Amino acid sequence: MPHLALYTFGVLKSPLADPAPLTREFYDAGEAVYRKISQHPGYLARAEAAEGDRGVLFEADWGAWGEFAVPTWYGKGRTAETTALAATLSLWTDLRPAFDAVYTGLHRAALNRRYDWFERTGHPNHVIWWVSEGVVPTWQDGVCRLEHLHDHGSAPHAFTFHHAFAPDGTPTRTKETGGERRSATAGPSDPLGGRTGLPPRPAQ
C-alpha cells in the first residue's frame, strides 16, 4: 500500500544559531510540535540526523534519507553559524492523517505565527507525493518535487494538500472545515521540528 511523503521548507529571518529570544521561541515551538506529531495517528517516520551530527545540516549523516539538500532559491548560509532554514521530511500512511497533523493542534497554532520566524519568499513551502511501501524518500527527492511544483503546479508527481491526487493519479481532496480550508490554501509554511532539520538549541 502506498505511503505519503511530505517535504516542507522555509527560509528563516535569522540564522538558527541566533541566540535571540525569538529563535529560542521557535525551538520551543518546534520541539512541542514534533513531540505531538510523532504520536499522531498515521505518522510513520521522519528524517533525523545521526546522533552527534545535528548541528551541521549539510554535512550531517541522515542515513537512508540521503544527503541534505535545499531548493535553488535558498541563498543564505550553509554552516552551523549561518544556516537560516528549517526543513522536514516525513512519511505518513495517508493524506488525511498528514493533513490533520498539519492543520490542527499545536502545529496549527505555530502556522498562525509563521511570519514571526519565516520570510515570505513567494515559493511553495510544502510538497507531497506518493511512494511505494518500504521506500524511504530522500532530501533530494523532496527538493526536486518542490521545485517541480513551483515550475508546473500541482500534478500527481508533486502536489499540495489543497490540490491533491490519489495514488492512482486521479484528483482528490481532503474534507476540511472552513477554517482548515483557508489554511490548506496557504500551505504548511513552517517546517517546525526539534531534531528534524534543526541544530541544537542556541545558548540562552
XYZ file of C-alpha atoms in Angstrom, residues 9-12 15-16 58 68 70-79 82-86 123 147:
25
model
C 10.982 24.014 3.540
C 11.159 27.553 4.837
C 13.747 30.344 4.893
C 14.176 31.821 8.342
C 20.205 32.102 11.405
C 19.435 29.068 13.515
C 24.620 19.989 5.169
C 20.771 17.084 2.897
C 17.881 22.653 -0.428
C 15.906 24.321 -3.246
C 17.713 26.556 -5.709
C 16.104 29.666 -4.242
C 17.813 29.230 -0.868
C 20.644 31.768 -0.848
C 21.668 32.033 2.789
C 24.455 30.334 4.731
C 25.291 26.650 4.949
C 27.443 26.488 8.069
C 24.923 30.922 9.175
C 22.242 28.404 8.177
C 18.837 30.116 8.143
C 16.329 27.461 7.166
C 14.072 24.805 8.597
C 7.875 29.978 -3.387
C 10.929 22.749 -7.488
